[in-house]
PDB file of C-alpha atoms in Angstrom:
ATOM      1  CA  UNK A   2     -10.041   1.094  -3.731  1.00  0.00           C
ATOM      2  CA  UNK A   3      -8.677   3.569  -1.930  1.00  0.00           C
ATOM      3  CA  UNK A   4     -10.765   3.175   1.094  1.00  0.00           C
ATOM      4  CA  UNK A   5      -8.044   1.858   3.392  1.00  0.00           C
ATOM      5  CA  UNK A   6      -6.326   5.200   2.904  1.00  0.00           C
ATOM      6  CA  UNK A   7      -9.289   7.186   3.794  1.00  0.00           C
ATOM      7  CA  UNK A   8     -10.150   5.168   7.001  1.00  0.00           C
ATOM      8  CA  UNK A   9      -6.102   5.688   8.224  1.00  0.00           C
ATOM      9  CA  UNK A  10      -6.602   9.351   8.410  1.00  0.00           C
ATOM     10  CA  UNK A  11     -10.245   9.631   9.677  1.00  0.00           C
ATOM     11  CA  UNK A  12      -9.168   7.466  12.428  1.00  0.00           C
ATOM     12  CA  UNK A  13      -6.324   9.799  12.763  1.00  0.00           C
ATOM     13  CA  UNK A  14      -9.102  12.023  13.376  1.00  0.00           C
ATOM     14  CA  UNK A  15     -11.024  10.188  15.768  1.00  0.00           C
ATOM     15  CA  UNK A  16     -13.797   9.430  13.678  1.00  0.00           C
ATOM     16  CA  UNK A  17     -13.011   6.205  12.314  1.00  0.00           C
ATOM     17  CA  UNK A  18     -13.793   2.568  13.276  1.00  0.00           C
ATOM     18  CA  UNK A  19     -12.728   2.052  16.928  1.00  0.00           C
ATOM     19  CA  UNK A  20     -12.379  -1.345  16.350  1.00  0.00           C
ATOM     20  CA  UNK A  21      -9.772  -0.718  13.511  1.00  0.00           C
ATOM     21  CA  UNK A  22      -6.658  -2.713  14.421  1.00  0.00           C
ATOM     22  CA  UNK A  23      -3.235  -0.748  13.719  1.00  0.00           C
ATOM     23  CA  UNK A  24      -0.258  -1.715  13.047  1.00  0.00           C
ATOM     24  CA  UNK A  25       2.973   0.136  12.906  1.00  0.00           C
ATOM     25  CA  UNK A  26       3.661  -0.508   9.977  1.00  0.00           C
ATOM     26  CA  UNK A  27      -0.076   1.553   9.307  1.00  0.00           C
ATOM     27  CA  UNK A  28       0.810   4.234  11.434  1.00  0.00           C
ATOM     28  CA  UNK A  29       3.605   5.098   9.815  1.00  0.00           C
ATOM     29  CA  UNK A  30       1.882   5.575   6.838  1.00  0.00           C
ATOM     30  CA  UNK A  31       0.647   8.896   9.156  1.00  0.00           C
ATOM     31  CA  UNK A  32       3.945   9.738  11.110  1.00  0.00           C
ATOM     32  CA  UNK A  33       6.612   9.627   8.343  1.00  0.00           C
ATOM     33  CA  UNK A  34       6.606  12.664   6.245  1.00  0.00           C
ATOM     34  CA  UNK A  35       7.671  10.502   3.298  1.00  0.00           C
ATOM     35  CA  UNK A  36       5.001   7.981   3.366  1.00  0.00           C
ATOM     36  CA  UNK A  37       2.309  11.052   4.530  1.00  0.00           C
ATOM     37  CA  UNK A  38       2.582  12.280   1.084  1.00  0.00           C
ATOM     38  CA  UNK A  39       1.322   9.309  -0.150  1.00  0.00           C
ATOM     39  CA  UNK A  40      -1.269   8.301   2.340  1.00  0.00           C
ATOM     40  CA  UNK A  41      -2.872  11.824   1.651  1.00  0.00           C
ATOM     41  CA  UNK A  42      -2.549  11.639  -2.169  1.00  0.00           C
ATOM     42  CA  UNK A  43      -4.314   8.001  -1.908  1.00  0.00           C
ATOM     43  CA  UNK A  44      -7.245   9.227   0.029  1.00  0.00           C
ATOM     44  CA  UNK A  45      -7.963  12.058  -1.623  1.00  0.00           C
ATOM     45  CA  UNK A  46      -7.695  10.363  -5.218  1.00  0.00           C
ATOM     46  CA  UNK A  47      -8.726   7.098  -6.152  1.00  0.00           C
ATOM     47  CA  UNK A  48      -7.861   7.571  -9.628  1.00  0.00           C
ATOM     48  CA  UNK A  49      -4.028   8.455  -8.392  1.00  0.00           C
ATOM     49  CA  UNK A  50      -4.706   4.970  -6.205  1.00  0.00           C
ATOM     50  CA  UNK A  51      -5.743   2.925  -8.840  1.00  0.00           C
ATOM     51  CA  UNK A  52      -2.941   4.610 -11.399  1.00  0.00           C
ATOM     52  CA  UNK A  53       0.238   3.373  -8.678  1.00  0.00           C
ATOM     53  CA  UNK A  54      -1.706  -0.001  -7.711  1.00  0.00           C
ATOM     54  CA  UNK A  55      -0.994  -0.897 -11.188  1.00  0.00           C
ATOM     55  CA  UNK A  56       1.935   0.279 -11.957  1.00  0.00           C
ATOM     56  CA  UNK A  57       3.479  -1.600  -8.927  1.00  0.00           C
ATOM     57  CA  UNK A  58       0.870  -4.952  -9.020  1.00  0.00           C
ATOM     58  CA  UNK A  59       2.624  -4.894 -12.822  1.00  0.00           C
ATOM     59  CA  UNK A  60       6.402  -4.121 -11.455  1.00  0.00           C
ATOM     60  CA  UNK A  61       5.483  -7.018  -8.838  1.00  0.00           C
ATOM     61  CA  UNK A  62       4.673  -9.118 -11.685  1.00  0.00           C
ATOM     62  CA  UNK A  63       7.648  -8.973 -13.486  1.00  0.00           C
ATOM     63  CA  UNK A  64       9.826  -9.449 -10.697  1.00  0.00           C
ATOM     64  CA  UNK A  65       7.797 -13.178 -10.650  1.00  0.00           C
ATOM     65  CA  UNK A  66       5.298 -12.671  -7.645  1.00  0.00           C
ATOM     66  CA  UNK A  67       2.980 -15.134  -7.182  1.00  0.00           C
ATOM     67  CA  UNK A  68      -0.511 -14.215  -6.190  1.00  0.00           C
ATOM     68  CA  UNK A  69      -2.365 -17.283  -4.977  1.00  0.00           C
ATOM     69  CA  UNK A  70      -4.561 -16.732  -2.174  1.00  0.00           C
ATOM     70  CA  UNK A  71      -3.768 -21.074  -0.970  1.00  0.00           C
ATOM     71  CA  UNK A  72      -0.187 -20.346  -1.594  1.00  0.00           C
ATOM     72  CA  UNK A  73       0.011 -17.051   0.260  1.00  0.00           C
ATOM     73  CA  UNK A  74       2.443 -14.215  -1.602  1.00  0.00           C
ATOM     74  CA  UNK A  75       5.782 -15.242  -2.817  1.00  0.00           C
ATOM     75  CA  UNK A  76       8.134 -13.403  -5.091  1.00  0.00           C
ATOM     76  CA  UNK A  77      10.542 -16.627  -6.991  1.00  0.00           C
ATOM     77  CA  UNK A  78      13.796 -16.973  -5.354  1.00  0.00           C
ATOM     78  CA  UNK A  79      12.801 -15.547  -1.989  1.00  0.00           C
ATOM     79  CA  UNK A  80      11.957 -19.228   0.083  1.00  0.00           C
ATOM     80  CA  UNK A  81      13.902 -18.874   3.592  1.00  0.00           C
ATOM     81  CA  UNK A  82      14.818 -15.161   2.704  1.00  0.00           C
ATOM     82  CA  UNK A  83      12.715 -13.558   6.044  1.00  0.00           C
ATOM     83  CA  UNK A  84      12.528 -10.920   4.752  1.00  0.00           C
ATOM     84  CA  UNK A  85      11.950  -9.321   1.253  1.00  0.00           C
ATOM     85  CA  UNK A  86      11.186  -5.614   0.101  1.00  0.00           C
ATOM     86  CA  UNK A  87      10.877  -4.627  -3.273  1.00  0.00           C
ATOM     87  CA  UNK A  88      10.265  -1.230  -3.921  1.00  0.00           C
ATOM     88  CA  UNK A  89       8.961   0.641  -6.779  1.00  0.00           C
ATOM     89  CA  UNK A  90       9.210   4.689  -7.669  1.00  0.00           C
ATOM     90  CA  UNK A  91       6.282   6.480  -7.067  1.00  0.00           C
ATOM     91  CA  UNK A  92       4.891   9.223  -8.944  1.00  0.00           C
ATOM     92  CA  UNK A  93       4.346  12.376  -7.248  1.00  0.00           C
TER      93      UNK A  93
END
């Protein structure tokens, strides 16, 4: 759910859990206008949450991403790669 989006900007706020570990990679999600948009959009709809999640768990998918909790993630093709993005377009 969306809940993780929610929590980012109430702690933002100061009145989230204290014991909430952030990463960078979480605060930028508040700092970067472009990813703002989306943390604020999240939060405020889970319906718009749920919509994206799919669209990009599906995109993810097809790209042949493996999602085995034993295994950990893996996309086919990517062993020894250190790093890996794959992006998706988001709907405004």
């Amino acid at each position: 759910d969306n809940t993780y989006y929610q929590e980012l900007l109430k702690g933002e706020k100061g009145a989230g859990d204290p014991e909430l570990l952030k990463l960078a990679t979480d605060t930028a999600l508040l700092t970067d206008p472009a990813f703002r948009v989306y943390t604020e959009k999240f939060a405020n709809s889970q319906e718009d949450f749920f919509q994206q999640y799919a669209v990009s768990h599906k995109k993810l998918s097809e790209l042949g991403a493996r999602f085995d909790p034993h295994a950990g993630f893996s996309i086919e093709g990517t062993q020894g790669v250190a790093e890996r993005v794959v992006s998706t377009t988001y709907k405004k």
